[in-house]
Coordinates of C-alpha atoms in Angstrom, one line a residue:
M1261 CA -8.7 24.1 18.2
P1262 CA -10.5 22.2 20.8
E1263 CA -8.0 21.2 23.0
N1264 CA -8.9 18.2 24.1
L1265 CA -9.1 16.4 20.3
L1266 CA -6.6 18.5 18.7
A1267 CA -3.6 18.6 22.0
S1268 CA -1.3 16.0 19.6
F1269 CA -1.2 18.8 16.4
S1270 CA 1.0 21.5 16.2
T1271 CA 0.4 24.8 14.2
I1272 CA 3.5 26.0 11.6
K1273 CA 3.0 28.9 9.6
Q1274 CA 5.4 29.6 6.6
G1275 CA 4.6 32.4 4.3
E1276 CA 1.4 32.1 2.7
T1277 CA 1.1 28.1 3.6
T1278 CA -0.2 27.1 7.1
F1279 CA 0.3 23.5 8.8
Y1280 CA -1.5 21.6 11.4
V1281 CA 0.9 18.7 12.0
K1282 CA 0.6 15.6 14.4
N1283 CA 3.5 16.5 16.5
N1284 CA 4.9 12.7 16.3
Y1285 CA 4.9 13.1 12.2
K1286 CA 6.1 17.1 12.4
D1287 CA 9.7 16.8 12.2
I1288 CA 9.3 14.5 9.3
L1289 CA 6.5 15.8 7.3
L1290 CA 8.4 19.5 7.3
N1291 CA 11.7 18.5 5.9
L1292 CA 9.5 17.1 2.7
D1293 CA 8.5 18.9 -0.5
I1294 CA 4.9 17.7 -0.4
D1295 CA 4.4 19.3 -4.2
S1296 CA 6.9 17.6 -5.6
L1297 CA 6.3 14.0 -3.8
R1298 CA 2.3 14.2 -5.5
K1299 CA 3.4 15.5 -8.6
E1300 CA 5.9 12.4 -8.7
A1301 CA 3.3 10.0 -7.6
L1302 CA 0.5 11.0 -10.1
E1303 CA 3.5 10.9 -12.9
K1304 CA 4.3 7.3 -11.7
G1305 CA 0.2 6.5 -11.5
S1306 CA 0.7 6.0 -7.5
I1307 CA -2.9 6.9 -6.7
R1308 CA -6.2 6.4 -4.9
S1309 CA -9.2 7.4 -6.7
G1310 CA -11.3 10.3 -5.7
R1311 CA -13.4 13.1 -6.8
E1312 CA -9.9 13.6 -8.5
P1313 CA -6.9 11.1 -8.2
H1314 CA -5.0 11.3 -4.9
A1315 CA -1.5 10.7 -4.9
V1316 CA 0.0 8.2 -2.7
I1317 CA 3.7 8.2 -1.5
H1318 CA 5.8 6.1 0.4
I1319 CA 8.5 8.1 3.3
P1320 CA 11.2 5.9 4.3
E1321 CA 11.1 7.3 7.8
L1322 CA 7.4 5.8 8.2
A1323 CA 8.7 2.1 7.8
D1324 CA 6.0 0.5 5.6
E1325 CA 3.2 3.0 5.9
R1326 CA 1.9 5.0 3.1
I1327 CA 0.5 8.7 3.2
I1328 CA -2.4 9.6 0.7
I1329 CA -2.3 13.5 -0.4
K1330 CA -5.7 14.5 -0.8
H1331 CA -6.2 17.8 -3.1
S1332 CA -9.4 18.6 -1.5
R1333 CA -12.4 19.8 -3.9
H1334 CA -16.5 20.7 -4.2
G1335 CA -18.6 18.3 -5.6
G1336 CA -21.4 18.1 -7.5
L1337 CA -22.9 21.7 -9.3
F1338 CA -21.2 23.7 -6.8
G1339 CA -17.6 22.1 -7.5
Y1340 CA -18.0 22.6 -11.1
I1341 CA -18.3 26.2 -10.1
A1342 CA -16.1 27.0 -7.6
G1343 CA -13.5 23.7 -8.1
D1344 CA -10.9 23.2 -5.5
M1345 CA -11.5 27.0 -4.1
Y1346 CA -12.7 27.7 -0.3
C1347 CA -13.8 30.5 1.7
K1348 CA -15.3 28.8 4.8
R1349 CA -12.9 29.4 7.9
N1350 CA -13.4 26.0 9.8
R1351 CA -13.8 23.8 6.6
F1352 CA -10.0 23.1 6.6
M1353 CA -10.3 21.8 10.4
N1354 CA -13.5 20.1 10.6
E1355 CA -11.9 17.1 8.7
L1356 CA -9.2 16.8 11.7
I1357 CA -11.5 17.5 14.2
A1358 CA -14.3 14.8 12.9
T1359 CA -11.8 12.4 12.6
E1360 CA -9.9 12.9 15.7
T1361 CA -13.5 12.2 17.6
A1362 CA -14.0 9.1 15.4
I1363 CA -11.0 7.8 16.8
E1364 CA -11.4 8.4 20.5
R1365 CA -15.1 6.9 19.9
G1366 CA -13.8 3.8 18.3
V1367 CA -14.5 4.3 14.5
N1368 CA -13.0 3.2 12.0
T1369 CA -11.7 5.8 9.6
A1370 CA -8.3 6.8 8.0
E1371 CA -6.0 8.6 10.4
V1372 CA -5.3 12.2 9.3
I1373 CA -1.5 13.2 10.4
A1374 CA -1.5 16.7 8.7
V1375 CA -3.7 19.6 6.9
I1376 CA -1.8 22.0 4.6
K1377 CA -3.8 25.2 4.0
H1378 CA -2.7 27.2 0.9
K1379 CA -3.8 30.9 1.4
V1380 CA -5.3 32.3 -2.2
F1381 CA -6.4 36.0 -1.4
G1382 CA -8.4 37.2 1.3
T1383 CA -10.4 34.5 3.1
F1384 CA -10.0 32.7 -0.1
Y1385 CA -7.5 29.3 0.7
R1386 CA -6.8 25.8 -0.9
Y1387 CA -6.0 22.7 1.0
D1388 CA -4.6 19.1 1.3
V1389 CA -5.0 16.8 3.6
L1390 CA -2.5 13.9 4.4
S1391 CA -3.7 10.7 5.9
K1392 CA -2.6 7.0 6.5
E1393 CA -3.6 4.7 4.0
I1394 CA -5.5 1.8 4.8
P1395 CA -3.8 -1.4 3.3
D1396 CA -5.6 -4.2 1.2
S1397 CA -8.6 -2.1 1.3
L1398 CA -10.7 -0.6 -2.0
D1399 CA -14.0 1.9 -1.9
L1400 CA -16.9 0.4 -2.8
V1401 CA -17.3 1.7 -5.8
E1402 CA -14.0 -0.3 -7.4
F1403 CA -15.0 -3.2 -5.2
L1404 CA -18.6 -3.4 -7.3
T1405 CA -17.8 -2.2 -10.8
N1406 CA -14.0 -3.3 -11.5
P1407 CA -13.7 -7.1 -11.6
L1408 CA -9.8 -6.6 -11.9
Q1409 CA -9.5 -4.8 -8.6
R1410 CA -11.8 -7.2 -6.5
F1411 CA -9.6 -8.5 -3.6
V1412 CA -11.2 -11.2 -1.8
G1413 CA -10.3 -13.9 -4.1
A1414 CA -7.2 -13.4 -2.9
Y1415 CA -7.6 -14.3 0.8
C1416 CA -10.9 -16.6 0.5
N1417 CA -11.4 -20.3 -0.1
T1418 CA -15.1 -19.2 -0.6
P1419 CA -16.6 -17.4 -4.1
L1420 CA -17.4 -13.7 -3.5
H1421 CA -21.2 -14.5 -3.7
S1422 CA -20.9 -16.5 -0.5
E1423 CA -19.2 -13.9 1.4
R1424 CA -21.7 -11.3 0.3
K1425 CA -23.9 -11.3 3.4
K1426 CA -20.8 -11.0 5.8
I1427 CA -19.9 -8.2 3.7
I1428 CA -22.8 -6.4 4.0
E1429 CA -22.9 -6.7 7.9
T1430 CA -19.8 -5.5 8.5
I1431 CA -20.2 -2.3 6.9
A1432 CA -23.7 -2.0 8.7
Q1433 CA -22.3 -2.1 11.7
T1434 CA -19.5 0.0 10.9
I1435 CA -22.0 2.9 10.2
R1436 CA -24.0 2.4 13.0
K1437 CA -20.9 2.5 15.6
M1438 CA -20.2 5.8 13.6
H1439 CA -23.7 7.0 14.2
D1440 CA -23.8 5.3 17.8
A1441 CA -21.1 7.7 18.5
G1442 CA -22.7 11.0 17.4
L1443 CA -21.2 11.3 14.0
Y1444 CA -23.2 12.4 10.9
H1445 CA -21.4 12.1 7.9
T1446 CA -23.2 14.5 5.3
D1447 CA -21.3 12.9 2.5
L1448 CA -21.9 9.2 3.3
H1449 CA -21.2 7.6 -0.3
L1450 CA -20.0 4.3 -1.7
K1451 CA -16.4 6.1 -2.4
N1452 CA -16.3 7.2 1.2
I1453 CA -16.7 3.4 2.6
L1454 CA -13.3 1.3 2.6
I1455 CA -13.9 -2.5 3.0
Q1456 CA -10.5 -4.4 3.7
S1457 CA -10.0 -8.1 3.6
T1458 CA -7.6 -10.3 5.8
S1459 CA -7.2 -14.0 6.0
G1460 CA -7.8 -15.2 9.5
D1461 CA -4.7 -13.3 11.4
T1462 CA -2.9 -12.9 8.6
P1463 CA -1.8 -8.8 8.8
P1464 CA -2.3 -6.7 5.9
S1465 CA 0.2 -6.6 3.2
P1466 CA 3.4 -4.2 3.7
L1467 CA 3.2 -3.6 -0.3
R1468 CA 0.3 -1.6 -0.4
G1469 CA -2.0 -1.3 -3.6
T1470 CA -3.7 -3.1 -5.9
Q1471 CA -1.2 -5.6 -7.2
A1472 CA -0.2 -6.3 -3.5
V1473 CA -4.2 -6.6 -2.5
L1474 CA -4.6 -9.5 -5.1
G1475 CA -1.7 -11.1 -4.5
S1476 CA -0.8 -11.4 -0.9
G1477 CA -1.7 -13.6 2.1
E1478 CA -2.9 -16.9 2.5
R1479 CA -6.5 -18.4 0.9
G1480 CA -8.6 -18.9 4.2
V1481 CA -11.5 -17.8 6.5
C1482 CA -12.6 -14.2 5.3
K1483 CA -12.3 -11.4 7.5
F1484 CA -14.0 -8.0 6.3
K1485 CA -13.4 -4.5 8.1
A1486 CA -15.1 -1.4 7.5
Y1487 CA -13.4 1.8 6.9
I1488 CA -15.2 5.2 6.8
I1489 CA -13.5 8.3 5.4
D1490 CA -13.3 11.8 3.9
M1491 CA -15.1 13.3 7.6
D1492 CA -14.4 16.8 6.3
K1493 CA -18.3 17.5 6.2
A1494 CA -18.8 15.2 9.4
K1495 CA -21.1 16.7 12.4
T1496 CA -20.4 15.5 15.8
M1497 CA -23.2 15.7 18.5
D1498 CA -24.0 13.7 22.2
L1499 CA -27.1 11.9 20.7
M1500 CA -28.3 11.1 16.9
S1501 CA -31.9 11.0 16.4
T1502 CA -33.6 8.5 14.4
K1503 CA -34.3 10.8 11.7
L1504 CA -31.0 11.7 10.9
R1505 CA -29.7 8.1 11.0
M1506 CA -32.7 7.8 8.3
R1507 CA -31.5 10.5 6.5
N1508 CA -27.5 9.3 6.2
L1509 CA -28.6 6.0 5.1
S1510 CA -31.1 7.4 2.3
R1511 CA -27.8 9.5 1.2
L1512 CA -26.3 6.2 0.9
D1513 CA -28.9 4.7 -0.7
R1514 CA -28.7 7.1 -3.4
S1515 CA -25.3 6.6 -3.8
V1516 CA -26.2 2.7 -4.3
E1517 CA -28.8 4.0 -7.1
K1518 CA -26.3 6.4 -8.8
L1519 CA -23.8 4.0 -9.5
K1520 CA -26.6 1.3 -10.6
A1521 CA -28.0 4.3 -13.0
I1522 CA -24.7 5.3 -14.4
H1523 CA -22.6 1.8 -14.3
P1524 CA -22.8 -1.4 -16.2
R1525 CA -24.1 -4.1 -14.1
P1526 CA -20.3 -6.3 -13.4
F1527 CA -20.3 -9.6 -12.8
L1528 CA -18.2 -11.7 -10.5
P1529 CA -15.4 -13.8 -12.8
P1530 CA -15.6 -17.2 -13.1
R1531 CA -13.7 -18.6 -10.4
G1532 CA -10.9 -20.7 -11.9
G1533 CA -12.5 -20.5 -15.1
G1534 CA -15.3 -22.1 -16.9
L1535 CA -18.7 -21.4 -16.2
G1536 CA -19.7 -22.0 -12.9
R1537 CA -22.5 -20.7 -10.8
G1538 CA -20.4 -17.9 -9.2
G1539 CA -19.6 -16.3 -12.6
H1540 CA -22.9 -15.4 -13.0
E1541 CA -23.3 -13.4 -9.6
S1542 CA -24.2 -9.6 -9.9
L1543 CA -22.6 -7.9 -7.4
M1544 CA -24.3 -5.0 -7.5
P1545 CA -26.9 -4.2 -4.5
S1546 CA -30.4 -5.6 -4.7
K1547 CA -33.4 -4.6 -2.4
T1548 CA -32.6 -8.2 -0.7
D1549 CA -29.1 -7.0 0.2
K1550 CA -30.8 -3.4 1.1
L1551 CA -33.3 -5.5 3.5
R1552 CA -30.2 -7.5 4.9
F1553 CA -28.5 -4.3 5.5
F1554 CA -30.5 -2.3 7.1
I1555 CA -31.7 -5.8 9.3
A1556 CA -28.1 -5.6 10.7
Y1557 CA -28.3 -1.6 11.1
I1558 CA -30.8 -1.9 13.6
N1559 CA -30.4 -5.4 15.4
S1560 CA -30.0 -5.2 19.0
S1561 CA -30.6 -1.3 18.7
P1562 CA -33.0 0.5 21.6
Q1563 CA -34.4 2.5 19.0
A1564 CA -35.3 -1.1 16.9
D1565 CA -39.4 -0.8 17.2
E1566 CA -38.8 3.3 16.0
M1567 CA -36.7 2.4 13.1
K1568 CA -38.5 -1.0 11.7
Q1569 CA -41.3 1.6 10.9
Y1570 CA -38.7 3.0 7.9
I1571 CA -38.7 -0.7 6.2
K1572 CA -42.4 -0.3 5.6
M1573 CA -42.0 3.0 4.1
R1574 CA -41.6 3.4 0.1
P1575 CA -38.1 3.6 -0.8
R1576 CA -37.3 7.1 -2.0
S1577 CA -36.7 7.1 -6.0
H1578 CA -34.7 10.1 -6.0
W1579 CA -36.4 11.4 -9.1
F1580 CA -34.3 14.8 -8.9
H1581 CA -30.9 13.5 -8.3
R1582 CA -31.5 11.3 -11.5
L1583 CA -32.1 14.0 -13.7
L1584 CA -28.2 15.8 -12.0
W1585 CA -26.8 12.2 -13.1
R1586 CA -27.3 12.7 -16.4
L1587 CA -25.5 16.2 -16.4
P1588 CA -21.6 16.2 -17.0
F1589 CA -19.8 16.7 -13.4

């Protein structure tokens, strides 16, 4: 482990299982039956979405904090073949290193408090990541597609379409900060970006979860915060080139186009009933939204002139990936 980043973690072996645990959580986590807690949470429906449902557990010793248990598995075609089996030696450590780097450099992300590696045979293993839940937040797929889980109305006096620009700019500035910090997120897509809503100085709800999101807080001036999560494939560097930045944004754009291709266009429910203008506002990102995002990203950048050339380039059609989106995995 890089001493400067992971000095706050301990390595503990118990048979075929290895724990990498933050020291201030060690005594609590090592006395828990994580597998049983995860199974119980999944049975009760206490979950957050991912490639597969992630269990959310409450540990009394951690007061109001809740912990997400993510069982890691491959995505895409390779995930269809390999599932949750890994053999690359440093894959299970990379999320710890990248996350600690992000926190150290001021990037909003979910704090990882433990990684649990389960040896299968030889160099093959499975692993789980335990991280703190970010309260009152939704990933962007949930936010764009599920009206029942949309939380902005719980805090805001204004309809969602009025906050559209603010949300887009918040996300763009957060990604820009990640890039400026030298973090290249190779799996940057909509489900790995969370948006959190609060009203003025109202703190996040201690209750957590969708129901708490919909019912907590007082309506007022909306404030938003974006988080970038699941950094298991992130790469760190001292300086990120414009080419890499644009490649990363293209990866995110591909995620947007995939969502638009496979999901019906959702509309914002009418505010207070009836057929008000807000009831016909599509949430799917438009070309104008993409341009607004890009302008917010390059704003005040020393590389702004170099980046502006990408605005004039023909947008990628992602034609090859569109073929893969039709496959059942």
